[in-house]
Coordinates of C-alpha atoms in Angstrom, one line a residue:
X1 CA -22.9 86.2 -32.2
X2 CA -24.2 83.3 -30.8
X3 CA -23.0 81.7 -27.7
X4 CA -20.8 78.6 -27.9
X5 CA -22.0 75.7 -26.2
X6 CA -20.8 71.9 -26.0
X7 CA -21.8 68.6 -25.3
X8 CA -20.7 67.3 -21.9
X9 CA -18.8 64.2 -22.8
X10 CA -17.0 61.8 -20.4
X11 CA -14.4 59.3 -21.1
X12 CA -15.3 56.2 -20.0
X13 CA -12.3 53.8 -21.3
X14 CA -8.8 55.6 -20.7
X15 CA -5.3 53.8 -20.1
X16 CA -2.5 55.5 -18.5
X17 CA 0.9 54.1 -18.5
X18 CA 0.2 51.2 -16.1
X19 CA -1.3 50.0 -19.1
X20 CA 1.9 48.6 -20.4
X21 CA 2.3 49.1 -24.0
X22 CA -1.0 50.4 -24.5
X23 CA -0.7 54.0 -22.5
X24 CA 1.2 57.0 -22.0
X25 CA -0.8 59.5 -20.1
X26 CA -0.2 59.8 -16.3
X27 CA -2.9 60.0 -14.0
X28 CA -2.2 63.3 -13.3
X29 CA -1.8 64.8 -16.6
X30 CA -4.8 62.8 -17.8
X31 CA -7.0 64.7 -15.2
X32 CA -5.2 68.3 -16.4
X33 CA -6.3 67.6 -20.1
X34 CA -9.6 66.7 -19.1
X35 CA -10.4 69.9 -16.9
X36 CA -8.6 71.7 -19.9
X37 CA -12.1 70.6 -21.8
X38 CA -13.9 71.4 -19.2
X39 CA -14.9 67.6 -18.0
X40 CA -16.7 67.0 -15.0
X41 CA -15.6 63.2 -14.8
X42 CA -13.1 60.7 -16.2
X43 CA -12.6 57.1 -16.0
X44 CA -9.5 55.0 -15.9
X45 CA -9.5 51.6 -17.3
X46 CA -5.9 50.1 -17.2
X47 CA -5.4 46.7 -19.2
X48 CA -5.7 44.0 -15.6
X49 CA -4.5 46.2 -13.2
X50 CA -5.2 49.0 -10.9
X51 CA -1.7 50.7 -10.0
X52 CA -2.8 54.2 -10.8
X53 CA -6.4 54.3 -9.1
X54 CA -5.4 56.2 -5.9
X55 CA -3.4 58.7 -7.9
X56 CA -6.2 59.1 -10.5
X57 CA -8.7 59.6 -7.9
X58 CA -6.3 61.9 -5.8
X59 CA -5.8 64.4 -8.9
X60 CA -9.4 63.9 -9.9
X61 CA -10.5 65.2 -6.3
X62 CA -8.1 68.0 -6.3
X63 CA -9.2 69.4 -10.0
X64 CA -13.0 69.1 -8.8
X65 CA -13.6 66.1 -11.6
X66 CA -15.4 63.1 -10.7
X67 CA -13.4 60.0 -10.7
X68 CA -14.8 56.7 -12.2
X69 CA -12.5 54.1 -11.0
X70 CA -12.6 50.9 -13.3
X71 CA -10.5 48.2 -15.3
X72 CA -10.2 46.9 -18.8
X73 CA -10.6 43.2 -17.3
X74 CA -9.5 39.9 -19.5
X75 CA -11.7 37.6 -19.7
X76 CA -10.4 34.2 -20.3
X77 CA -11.8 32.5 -23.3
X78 CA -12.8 29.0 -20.9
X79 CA -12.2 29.5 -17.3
X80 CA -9.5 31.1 -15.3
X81 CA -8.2 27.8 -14.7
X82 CA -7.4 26.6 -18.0
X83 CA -3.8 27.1 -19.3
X84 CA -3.6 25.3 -22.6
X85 CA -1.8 27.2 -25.3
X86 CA -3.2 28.3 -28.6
X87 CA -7.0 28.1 -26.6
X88 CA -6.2 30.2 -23.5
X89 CA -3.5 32.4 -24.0
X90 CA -6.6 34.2 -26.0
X91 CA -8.7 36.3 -24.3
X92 CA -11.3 39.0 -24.2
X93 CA -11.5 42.5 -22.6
X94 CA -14.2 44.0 -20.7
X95 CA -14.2 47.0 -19.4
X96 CA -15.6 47.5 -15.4
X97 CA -16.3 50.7 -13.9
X98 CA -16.7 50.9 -10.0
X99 CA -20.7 52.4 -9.4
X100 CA -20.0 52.4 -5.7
X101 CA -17.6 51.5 -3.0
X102 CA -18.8 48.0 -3.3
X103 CA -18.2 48.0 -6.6
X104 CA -14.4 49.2 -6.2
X105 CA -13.8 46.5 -3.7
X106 CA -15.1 43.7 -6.1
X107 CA -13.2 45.2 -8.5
X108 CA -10.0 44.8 -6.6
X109 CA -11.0 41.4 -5.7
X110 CA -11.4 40.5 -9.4
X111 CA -7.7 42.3 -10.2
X112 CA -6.1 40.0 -7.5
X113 CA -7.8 36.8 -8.3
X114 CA -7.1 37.5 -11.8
X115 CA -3.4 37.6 -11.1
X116 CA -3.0 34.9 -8.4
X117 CA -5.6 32.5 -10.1
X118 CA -5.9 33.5 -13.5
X119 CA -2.6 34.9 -14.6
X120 CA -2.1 32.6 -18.4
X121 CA 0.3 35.4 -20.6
X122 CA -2.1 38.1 -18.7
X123 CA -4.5 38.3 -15.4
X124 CA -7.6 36.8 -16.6
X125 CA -11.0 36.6 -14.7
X126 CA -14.0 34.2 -16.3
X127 CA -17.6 34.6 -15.7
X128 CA -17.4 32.8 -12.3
X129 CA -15.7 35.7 -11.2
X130 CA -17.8 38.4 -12.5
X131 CA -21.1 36.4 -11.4
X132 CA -19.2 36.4 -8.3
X133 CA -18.1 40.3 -7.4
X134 CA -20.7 42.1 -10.0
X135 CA -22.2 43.7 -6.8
X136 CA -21.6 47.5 -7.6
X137 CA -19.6 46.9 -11.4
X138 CA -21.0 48.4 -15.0
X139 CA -19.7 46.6 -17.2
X140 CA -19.6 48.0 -20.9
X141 CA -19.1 45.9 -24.2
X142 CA -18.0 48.5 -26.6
X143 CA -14.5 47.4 -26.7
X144 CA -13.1 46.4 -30.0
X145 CA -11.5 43.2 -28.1
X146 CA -14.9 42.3 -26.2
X147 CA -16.6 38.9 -26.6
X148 CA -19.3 40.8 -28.1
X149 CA -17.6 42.5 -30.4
X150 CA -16.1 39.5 -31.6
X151 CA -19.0 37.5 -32.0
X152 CA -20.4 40.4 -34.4
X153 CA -17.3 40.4 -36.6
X154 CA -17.6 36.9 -37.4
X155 CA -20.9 37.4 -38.1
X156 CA -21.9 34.8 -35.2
X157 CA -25.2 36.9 -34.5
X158 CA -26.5 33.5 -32.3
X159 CA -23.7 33.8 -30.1
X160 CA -23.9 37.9 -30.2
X161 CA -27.6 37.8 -28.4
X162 CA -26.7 34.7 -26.0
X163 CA -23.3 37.4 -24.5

């Protein structure tokens, strides 16, 4: 009989429980599952917020996964600043993985502006920001509740090339 073989496959978009309402997986049991499968990395990507990072990373290193540090940023639909409802309290995700050290340090400086400066319902950064600290960040557009995404639903193909 043939030898099985697989795939390698990483998650890149994962939310644990500081991902309120969206969640349930500690960091710690999220890293057991995936060196159950046999994964040599994971990502976490908690909705605005990076509570569980240290812990993530801490079980990662100890199970011999790599850690991808990231965030599912919102992006606010104007600028951080504007706080008028019905236009901003909608908003976009984006999710951000670290590529370096540089890049975990912008991303922590996009989580805390996004909460001191941008917080409208939820911490919001704008493309300022992200022009700003993109200095060692991947960003992905293949969330369902990305600009991009959005644009293509509505059949806005224009606006789809311009994100």
């Amino acid at each position: 009989m043939a030898e099985k073989t697989h795939t390698p496959f990483v998650h890149l978009h994962t939310h644990t429980h500081y991902s309120l309402l969206d969640g349930l997986s500690k960091p710690a049991e999220l890293v057991k599952l995936a060196k159950e499968f046999d994964m040599k990395a994971i990502a976490i990507t908690d909705h605005g917020a990076m509570y569980g990072a240290i812990d993530f990373y801490q079980a990662c290193k100890k199970s011999d996964i790599k850690p991808i540090i990231g965030i599912e940023a919102y992006v606010a639909n104007r600028t951080r600043f504007d706080k008028e409802a019905g236009i901003d309290n909608k908003r976009y995700h984006l999710t951000l993985l670290a590529e370096n050290m540089q890049g975990y340090k912008n991303l922590i400086k996009l989580t805390t502006a996004a909460n001191l400066e941008g917080y409208y319902y939820k911490p919001r950064v704008d493309k300022d920001l992200l022009r700003m600290y993109s200095e060692g960040v991947i960003a992905l557009s293949g969330c369902f509740g990305g600009e991009l995404a959005r644009a293509l639903r509505s059949r806005d193909h224009d606006r789809a090339v311009l994100i």
